[in-house]
Amino acid sequence: MILLAIETSCDETAAAVVRDGRDILSSVISSQVAIHAAYGGVVPEIASRKHLESIAPVINQALLDAGIGMEALEGVAVTRGPGLSGALLVGFSAAKAIAFARKIPFVGVHHIEGHLFAPFLEQPVPFPFLALVVSGGHTHLYHVEGFGRYTTLGRTIDDAAGEAYDKCAKIMGMPYPGGMLIDRMAQDGNSVALKLPRPLLRDGTLNFSFSGLKTAVMQQIAKHPVAIPSQAAADLCASFQEAVCHVLAAKTEAAIRQTGAARLVVAGGVACNSGLRSRMAALCSQLGVELSIPHPSLCGDNAAMLAVPGDYYLSHGFASPQTLDVTANWNMDSIKESLL
Ligand code: KG4
Ligand code: ZN
């Protein structure tokens, strides 16, 4: 099945053409990051307007790169939520319009479900597996038994890991989104230079909390302002990264032991992080667990990842009705019911 996939949940307008939920024929990502950077974060109203400007050219480019016309499409997979309502509506309306005009089915997919299955574009992972999804809006541990069969084992009770990275970078005076910049700066720093908290490390749950870490960085900067770049800034970045990765790895290890999982998927934008990638590799080799982390180009927001669950749902008769709306807040655990 040749699917067009569309993603507009936040600040990336993306479209991809994917065959059989596996072969990426094209993947186009138009980022608004430079526009939102001036405001220190994503401005929802601007995001919607930019999606509206970019959606048609991005879809056309994806078809052009794949070397096919609209008539070759057999279905459309699109992010239905969670995300910014106005932003979601742009991609969702485009998907519905194409499906209606071409008389092909479309399916609304959960954004995190896309992240979860991004590794499948490289190599399918046998079910069941444990998944750590770390992005700008999510830090979740899921037990995944199949498509649409997810159980949340743990989640952040405040900031997501990516949010903590971006907020910490902002406090340090770095541009939005600062996750990648902290990661880069951390390479030259000493990760034990500063003692930062490890929130909820030993609370006996699989939940996370990162807002206290952000406050600790704020207090540190208030006492000892740092210049960018400097050794002090690199040390702060390395110590922050160490604290985040330590907690993510410890909770993931607890989840592996609790579930007896033989496979682990790490996905989402923060899965680009060099410290997290090496830490998870070490953890999995120590525990004898098979690790799947997508190539960094598939970790951040893209449309191709949506085609994996999209292909499954459409080939199993779970098309969405034209009356379906976007869902800004959408719990992964309720996906099966909402599709049926
Ligand atoms: O999955 P994603 O592209 O969008 C959301 O669904 O949120 O994730 C974006 C998040 C941002 O917070 C960004 O700063 C973070 O991923 N990120 C990183 C790195 N690259 C992206 N965080 C830490 N280290 C990185 N290398
Ligand atoms: Zn995302």
GROMACS .gro file of C-alpha atoms and ligand atoms in nm:
model
  367
    1MET     CA    1   0.000   0.000   0.000
    2ILE     CA    2   0.138   0.344  -0.092
    3LEU     CA    3   0.050   0.595   0.179
    4LEU     CA    4   0.083   0.968   0.204
    5ALA     CA    5   0.162   1.066   0.565
    6ILE     CA    6   0.112   1.416   0.704
    7GLU     CA    7   0.234   1.567   1.032
    8THR     CA    8   0.151   1.918   1.161
    9SER     CA    9   0.114   1.875   1.539
   10CYS     CA   10   0.364   2.141   1.645
   11ASP     CA   11   0.625   2.339   1.454
   12GLU     CA   12   0.716   2.107   1.167
   13THR     CA   13   0.509   2.076   0.848
   14ALA     CA   14   0.597   1.730   0.721
   15ALA     CA   15   0.478   1.494   0.448
   16ALA     CA   16   0.610   1.157   0.336
   17VAL     CA   17   0.529   0.883   0.090
   18VAL     CA   18   0.583   0.536   0.235
   19ARG     CA   19   0.528   0.193   0.080
   20ASP     CA   20   0.391  -0.091   0.297
   21GLY     CA   21   0.466   0.096   0.618
   22ARG     CA   22   0.834   0.029   0.560
   23ASP     CA   23   0.999   0.187   0.253
   24ILE     CA   24   1.034   0.564   0.265
   25LEU     CA   25   0.989   0.687  -0.094
   26SER     CA   26   1.015   1.049   0.020
   27SER     CA   27   1.016   1.251   0.342
   28VAL     CA   28   0.989   1.630   0.346
   29ILE     CA   29   1.016   1.834   0.668
   30SER     CA   30   0.967   2.210   0.666
   31SER     CA   31   1.069   2.344   1.007
   32GLN     CA   32   0.937   2.665   1.163
   33VAL     CA   33   1.204   2.657   1.435
   34ALA     CA   34   1.379   2.973   1.314
   35ILE     CA   35   1.049   3.169   1.327
   36HIS     CA   36   0.956   3.056   1.680
   37ALA     CA   37   1.314   3.099   1.809
   38ALA     CA   38   1.258   3.476   1.814
   39TYR     CA   39   0.983   3.421   2.076
   40GLY     CA   40   1.173   3.163   2.285
   41GLY     CA   41   0.913   2.892   2.216
   42VAL     CA   42   0.635   2.784   1.982
   43VAL     CA   43   0.362   3.047   1.929
   44PRO     CA   44   0.044   2.845   1.844
   45GLU     CA   45  -0.119   3.113   1.624
   46ILE     CA   46   0.198   3.159   1.417
   47ALA     CA   47   0.243   2.781   1.391
   48SER     CA   48  -0.107   2.738   1.239
   49ARG     CA   49  -0.052   3.016   0.985
   50LYS     CA   50   0.287   2.877   0.879
   51HIS     CA   51   0.142   2.525   0.843
   52LEU     CA   52  -0.128   2.672   0.618
   53GLU     CA   53   0.137   2.833   0.396
   54SER     CA   54   0.356   2.523   0.381
   55ILE     CA   55   0.115   2.229   0.368
   56ALA     CA   56   0.044   2.224  -0.008
   57PRO     CA   57   0.406   2.284  -0.118
   58VAL     CA   58   0.533   2.022   0.130
   59ILE     CA   59   0.283   1.759   0.009
   60ASN     CA   60   0.362   1.841  -0.356
   61GLN     CA   61   0.734   1.809  -0.286
   62ALA     CA   62   0.683   1.471  -0.115
   63LEU     CA   63   0.494   1.341  -0.422
   64LEU     CA   64   0.757   1.487  -0.656
   65ASP     CA   65   1.046   1.331  -0.459
   66ALA     CA   66   0.867   0.995  -0.458
   67GLY     CA   67   0.817   1.027  -0.834
   68ILE     CA   68   0.442   0.965  -0.812
   69GLY     CA   69   0.120   1.158  -0.865
   70MET     CA   70  -0.184   1.181  -0.635
   71GLU     CA   71  -0.352   0.899  -0.832
   72ALA     CA   72  -0.092   0.650  -0.707
   73LEU     CA   73  -0.187   0.707  -0.341
   74GLU     CA   74  -0.385   0.430  -0.172
   75GLY     CA   75  -0.440   0.591   0.166
   76VAL     CA   76  -0.348   0.881   0.394
   77ALA     CA   77  -0.215   0.867   0.752
   78VAL     CA   78  -0.220   1.190   0.950
   79THR     CA   79  -0.149   1.306   1.305
   80ARG     CA   80  -0.483   1.348   1.483
   81GLY     CA   81  -0.329   1.451   1.816
   82PRO     CA   82  -0.198   1.533   2.066
   83GLY     CA   83  -0.065   1.876   1.974
   84LEU     CA   84  -0.175   2.232   1.906
   85SER     CA   85  -0.537   2.223   1.785
   86GLY     CA   86  -0.494   2.489   1.517
   87ALA     CA   87  -0.175   2.327   1.389
   88LEU     CA   88  -0.328   1.976   1.388
   89LEU     CA   89  -0.633   2.101   1.195
   90VAL     CA   90  -0.422   2.211   0.898
   91GLY     CA   91  -0.270   1.867   0.833
   92PHE     CA   92  -0.590   1.686   0.930
   93SER     CA   93  -0.805   1.890   0.691
   94ALA     CA   94  -0.554   1.839   0.409
   95ALA     CA   95  -0.557   1.462   0.472
   96LYS     CA   96  -0.937   1.449   0.475
   97ALA     CA   97  -0.960   1.658   0.157
   98ILE     CA   98  -0.714   1.435  -0.032
   99ALA     CA   99  -0.890   1.120   0.089
  100PHE     CA  100  -1.230   1.259  -0.013
  101ALA     CA  101  -1.114   1.382  -0.354
  102ARG     CA  102  -0.922   1.063  -0.438
  103LYS     CA  103  -1.183   0.829  -0.280
  104ILE     CA  104  -0.916   0.661  -0.066
  105PRO     CA  105  -0.924   0.588   0.310
  106PHE     CA  106  -0.748   0.800   0.570
  107VAL     CA  107  -0.660   0.731   0.932
  108GLY     CA  108  -0.588   0.968   1.220
  109VAL     CA  109  -0.284   0.850   1.414
  110HIS     CA  110  -0.155   0.940   1.761
  111HIS     CA  111   0.165   1.146   1.728
  112ILE     CA  112   0.346   0.939   1.990
  113GLU     CA  113   0.237   0.620   1.818
  114GLY     CA  114   0.433   0.753   1.520
  115HIS     CA  115   0.745   0.809   1.733
  116LEU     CA  116   0.704   0.464   1.887
  117PHE     CA  117   0.711   0.291   1.549
  118ALA     CA  118   0.982   0.504   1.384
  119PRO     CA  119   1.240   0.221   1.434
  120PHE     CA  120   1.016  -0.004   1.220
  121LEU     CA  121   1.114   0.205   0.915
  122GLU     CA  122   1.463   0.061   0.960
  123GLN     CA  123   1.389  -0.280   1.111
  124PRO     CA  124   1.057  -0.404   1.255
  125VAL     CA  125   1.075  -0.490   1.626
  126PRO     CA  126   0.892  -0.808   1.738
  127PHE     CA  127   0.613  -0.755   1.995
  128PRO     CA  128   0.599  -0.725   2.291
  129PHE     CA  129   0.852  -0.456   2.379
  130LEU     CA  130   0.909  -0.180   2.630
  131ALA     CA  131   0.925   0.175   2.494
  132LEU     CA  132   1.069   0.495   2.635
  133VAL     CA  133   0.930   0.793   2.444
  134VAL     CA  134   1.114   1.116   2.518
  135SER     CA  135   1.011   1.430   2.332
  136GLY     CA  136   0.923   1.794   2.387
  137GLY     CA  137   0.581   1.702   2.528
  138HIS     CA  138   0.622   1.341   2.645
  139THR     CA  139   0.834   1.132   2.876
  140HIS     CA  140   0.652   0.800   2.892
  141LEU     CA  141   0.730   0.434   2.947
  142TYR     CA  142   0.493   0.204   2.758
  143HIS     CA  143   0.444  -0.168   2.743
  144VAL     CA  144   0.365  -0.233   2.376
  145GLU     CA  145   0.188  -0.558   2.288
  146GLY     CA  146   0.092  -0.469   1.932
  147PHE     CA  147  -0.047  -0.186   1.719
  148GLY     CA  148  -0.304  -0.003   1.930
  149ARG     CA  149  -0.219  -0.207   2.240
  150TYR     CA  150  -0.031   0.019   2.476
  151THR     CA  151  -0.015   0.032   2.854
  152THR     CA  152   0.138   0.334   3.022
  153LEU     CA  153   0.379   0.215   3.293
  154GLY     CA  154   0.514   0.555   3.391
  155ARG     CA  155   0.513   0.917   3.281
  156THR     CA  156   0.637   1.258   3.377
  157ILE     CA  157   0.430   1.428   3.643
  158ASP     CA  158   0.544   1.774   3.529
  159ASP     CA  159   0.790   1.873   3.253
  160ALA     CA  160   0.886   1.635   2.971
  161ALA     CA  161   1.256   1.560   2.921
  162GLY     CA  162   1.274   1.772   2.603
  163GLU     CA  163   1.089   2.054   2.778
  164ALA     CA  164   1.344   2.041   3.062
  165TYR     CA  165   1.627   2.060   2.808
  166ASP     CA  166   1.467   2.354   2.629
  167LYS     CA  167   1.385   2.541   2.952
  168CYS     CA  168   1.734   2.484   3.093
  169ALA     CA  169   1.886   2.610   2.766
  170LYS     CA  170   1.663   2.919   2.780
  171ILE     CA  171   1.773   2.989   3.140
  172MET     CA  172   2.133   2.968   3.019
  173GLY     CA  173   2.057   3.217   2.740
  174MET     CA  174   2.059   2.972   2.450
  175PRO     CA  175   1.808   2.987   2.163
  176TYR     CA  176   1.498   2.766   2.130
  177PRO     CA  177   1.500   2.466   2.103
  178GLY     CA  178   1.812   2.420   2.313
  179GLY     CA  179   1.816   2.041   2.358
  180MET     CA  180   2.066   1.977   2.082
  181LEU     CA  181   2.281   2.275   2.191
  182ILE     CA  182   2.305   2.146   2.551
  183ASP     CA  183   2.394   1.803   2.415
  184ARG     CA  184   2.672   1.953   2.201
  185MET     CA  185   2.807   2.172   2.480
  186ALA     CA  186   2.796   1.880   2.726
  187GLN     CA  187   3.056   1.696   2.514
  188ASP     CA  188   3.328   1.932   2.647
  189GLY     CA  189   3.203   1.944   3.006
  190ASN     CA  190   3.260   1.754   3.329
  191SER     CA  191   2.942   1.564   3.419
  192VAL     CA  192   3.028   1.547   3.791
  193ALA     CA  193   3.125   1.914   3.821
  194LEU     CA  194   2.788   2.007   3.974
  195LYS     CA  195   2.562   1.817   4.208
  196LEU     CA  196   2.213   1.834   4.056
  197PRO     CA  197   1.905   1.652   4.190
  198ARG     CA  198   1.782   1.317   4.057
  199PRO     CA  199   1.403   1.371   4.097
  200LEU     CA  200   1.188   1.065   4.188
  201LEU     CA  201   1.490   0.835   4.147
  202ARG     CA  202   1.396   0.612   4.438
  203ASP     CA  203   1.020   0.675   4.476
  204GLY     CA  204   0.929   0.317   4.379
  205THR     CA  205   0.724   0.425   4.073
  206LEU     CA  206   0.811   0.445   3.706
  207ASN     CA  207   0.718   0.814   3.694
  208PHE     CA  208   0.949   1.104   3.616
  209SER     CA  209   0.976   1.465   3.730
  210PHE     CA  210   1.205   1.721   3.571
  211SER     CA  211   1.076   2.057   3.693
  212GLY     CA  212   1.295   2.048   4.009
  213LEU     CA  213   1.601   1.995   3.795
  214LYS     CA  214   1.517   2.307   3.597
  215THR     CA  215   1.477   2.502   3.924
  216ALA     CA  216   1.815   2.372   4.046
  217VAL     CA  217   1.978   2.498   3.725
  218MET     CA  218   1.804   2.833   3.769
  219GLN     CA  219   1.934   2.865   4.125
  220GLN     CA  220   2.285   2.764   4.017
  221ILE     CA  221   2.286   3.032   3.743
  222ALA     CA  222   2.153   3.293   3.986
  223LYS     CA  223   2.447   3.220   4.219
  224HIS     CA  224   2.709   3.170   3.947
  225PRO     CA  225   2.613   3.325   3.612
  226VAL     CA  226   2.778   3.150   3.317
  227ALA     CA  227   2.900   3.292   2.988
  228ILE     CA  228   2.818   3.104   2.666
  229PRO     CA  229   3.044   2.946   2.558
  230SER     CA  230   3.268   2.875   2.859
  231GLN     CA  231   3.400   2.580   3.056
  232ALA     CA  232   3.152   2.659   3.334
  233ALA     CA  233   2.861   2.641   3.084
  234ALA     CA  234   2.993   2.313   2.942
  235ASP     CA  235   3.018   2.170   3.296
  236LEU     CA  236   2.662   2.278   3.375
  237CYS     CA  237   2.533   2.123   3.050
  238ALA     CA  238   2.722   1.798   3.116
  239SER     CA  239   2.597   1.780   3.476
  240PHE     CA  240   2.238   1.850   3.364
  241GLN     CA  241   2.260   1.588   3.090
  242GLU     CA  242   2.401   1.337   3.337
  243ALA     CA  243   2.111   1.400   3.579
  244VAL     CA  244   1.846   1.357   3.305
  245CYS     CA  245   2.008   1.046   3.155
  246HIS     CA  246   2.067   0.893   3.498
  247VAL     CA  247   1.696   0.916   3.587
  248LEU     CA  248   1.578   0.800   3.242
  249ALA     CA  249   1.812   0.500   3.252
  250ALA     CA  250   1.729   0.406   3.614
  251LYS     CA  251   1.353   0.410   3.553
  252THR     CA  252   1.391   0.222   3.225
  253GLU     CA  253   1.601  -0.041   3.403
  254ALA     CA  254   1.330  -0.074   3.672
  255ALA     CA  255   1.065  -0.114   3.399
  256ILE     CA  256   1.272  -0.381   3.222
  257ARG     CA  257   1.311  -0.574   3.548
  258GLN     CA  258   0.941  -0.531   3.633
  259THR     CA  259   0.811  -0.649   3.293
  260GLY     CA  260   1.090  -0.891   3.200
  261ALA     CA  261   1.105  -0.714   2.863
  262ALA     CA  262   1.348  -0.859   2.611
  263ARG     CA  263   1.337  -0.558   2.378
  264LEU     CA  264   1.351  -0.182   2.431
  265VAL     CA  265   1.258   0.097   2.190
  266VAL     CA  266   1.378   0.450   2.265
  267ALA     CA  267   1.211   0.714   2.050
  268GLY     CA  268   1.116   1.083   2.023
  269GLY     CA  269   1.326   1.395   1.970
  270VAL     CA  270   1.536   1.348   2.287
  271ALA     CA  271   1.640   1.003   2.155
  272CYS     CA  272   1.884   1.209   1.938
  273ASN     CA  273   2.074   1.283   2.258
  274SER     CA  274   2.423   1.139   2.251
  275GLY     CA  275   2.438   1.081   2.629
  276LEU     CA  276   2.104   0.898   2.631
  277ARG     CA  277   2.194   0.684   2.328
  278SER     CA  278   2.521   0.563   2.483
  279ARG     CA  279   2.365   0.515   2.825
  280MET     CA  280   2.080   0.305   2.684
  281ALA     CA  281   2.325   0.101   2.476
  282ALA     CA  282   2.529   0.024   2.790
  283LEU     CA  283   2.218  -0.059   2.995
  284CYS     CA  284   2.078  -0.295   2.732
  285SER     CA  285   2.406  -0.476   2.677
  286GLN     CA  286   2.441  -0.521   3.055
  287LEU     CA  287   2.083  -0.659   3.085
  288GLY     CA  288   2.090  -0.862   2.763
  289VAL     CA  289   1.804  -0.657   2.615
  290GLU     CA  290   1.773  -0.586   2.242
  291LEU     CA  291   1.780  -0.209   2.184
  292SER     CA  292   1.618  -0.018   1.895
  293ILE     CA  293   1.679   0.355   1.864
  294PRO     CA  294   1.601   0.510   1.526
  295HIS     CA  295   1.862   0.703   1.333
  296PRO     CA  296   1.854   1.066   1.460
  297SER     CA  297   1.684   1.174   1.135
  298LEU     CA  298   1.382   0.960   1.236
  299CYS     CA  299   1.377   1.059   1.608
  300GLY     CA  300   1.247   1.414   1.567
  301ASP     CA  301   0.908   1.502   1.421
  302ASN     CA  302   0.859   1.362   1.072
  303ALA     CA  303   0.567   1.225   0.871
  304ALA     CA  304   0.716   0.891   0.761
  305MET     CA  305   0.686   0.750   1.114
  306LEU     CA  306   0.304   0.788   1.099
  307ALA     CA  307   0.287   0.557   0.797
  308VAL     CA  308   0.390   0.255   1.009
  309PRO     CA  309   0.078   0.242   1.232
  310GLY     CA  310  -0.119   0.406   0.946
  311ASP     CA  311  -0.044   0.116   0.712
  312TYR     CA  312  -0.137  -0.136   0.980
  313TYR     CA  313  -0.470   0.034   1.061
  314LEU     CA  314  -0.574   0.087   0.700
  315SER     CA  315  -0.484  -0.265   0.594
  316HIS     CA  316  -0.687  -0.399   0.890
  317GLY     CA  317  -0.998  -0.195   0.810
  318PHE     CA  318  -0.957   0.079   1.072
  319ALA     CA  319  -1.011   0.381   0.845
  320SER     CA  320  -1.130   0.703   1.011
  321PRO     CA  321  -1.465   0.862   0.918
  322GLN     CA  322  -1.472   1.203   0.743
  323THR     CA  323  -1.657   1.336   1.052
  324LEU     CA  324  -1.357   1.270   1.281
  325ASP     CA  325  -1.200   1.572   1.452
  326VAL     CA  326  -0.851   1.637   1.588
  327THR     CA  327  -0.780   1.560   1.957
  328ALA     CA  328  -0.542   1.804   2.127
  329ASN     CA  329  -0.523   1.578   2.436
  330TRP     CA  330  -0.529   1.209   2.364
  331ASN     CA  331  -0.431   0.925   2.595
  332MET     CA  332  -0.241   0.641   2.424
  333ASP     CA  333  -0.409   0.380   2.645
  334SER     CA  334  -0.750   0.460   2.487
  335ILE     CA  335  -0.642   0.422   2.124
  336LYS     CA  336  -0.797   0.084   2.051
  337GLU     CA  337  -1.143   0.191   2.169
  338SER     CA  338  -1.130   0.521   1.983
  339LEU     CA  339  -1.044   0.345   1.657
  340LEU     CA  340  -1.316   0.084   1.681
  341KG4     O1  341   0.982   1.459   1.910
  341KG4     P1  342   1.015   1.601   1.889
  341KG4     O2  343   1.084   1.640   1.761
  341KG4     O3  344   0.888   1.693   1.902
  341KG4     C1  345   0.789   1.666   1.997
  341KG4     O4  346   0.704   1.578   1.969
  341KG4     O5  347   0.796   1.728   2.104
  341KG4     O6  348   1.106   1.645   2.014
  341KG4     C2  349   1.155   1.775   2.027
  341KG4     C3  350   1.237   1.782   2.154
  341KG4     C4  351   1.279   1.927   2.185
  341KG4     O7  352   1.251   1.950   2.321
  341KG4     C5  353   1.428   1.923   2.157
  341KG4     O8  354   1.502   2.016   2.233
  341KG4     C6  355   1.464   1.781   2.194
  341KG4     O9  356   1.357   1.705   2.141
  341KG4     N1  357   1.593   1.738   2.137
  341KG4     C7  358   1.699   1.706   2.213
  341KG4     C8  359   1.804   1.673   2.123
  341KG4     N2  360   1.756   1.689   1.996
  341KG4     C9  361   1.626   1.728   2.007
  341KG4     N3  362   1.715   1.700   2.346
  341KG4    C10  363   1.834   1.662   2.394
  341KG4     N4  364   1.941   1.631   2.314
  341KG4    C11  365   1.929   1.635   2.179
  341KG4     N5  366   2.033   1.602   2.101
  342ZN      ZN  367   0.714   1.453   1.832
   0.00000   0.00000   0.00000
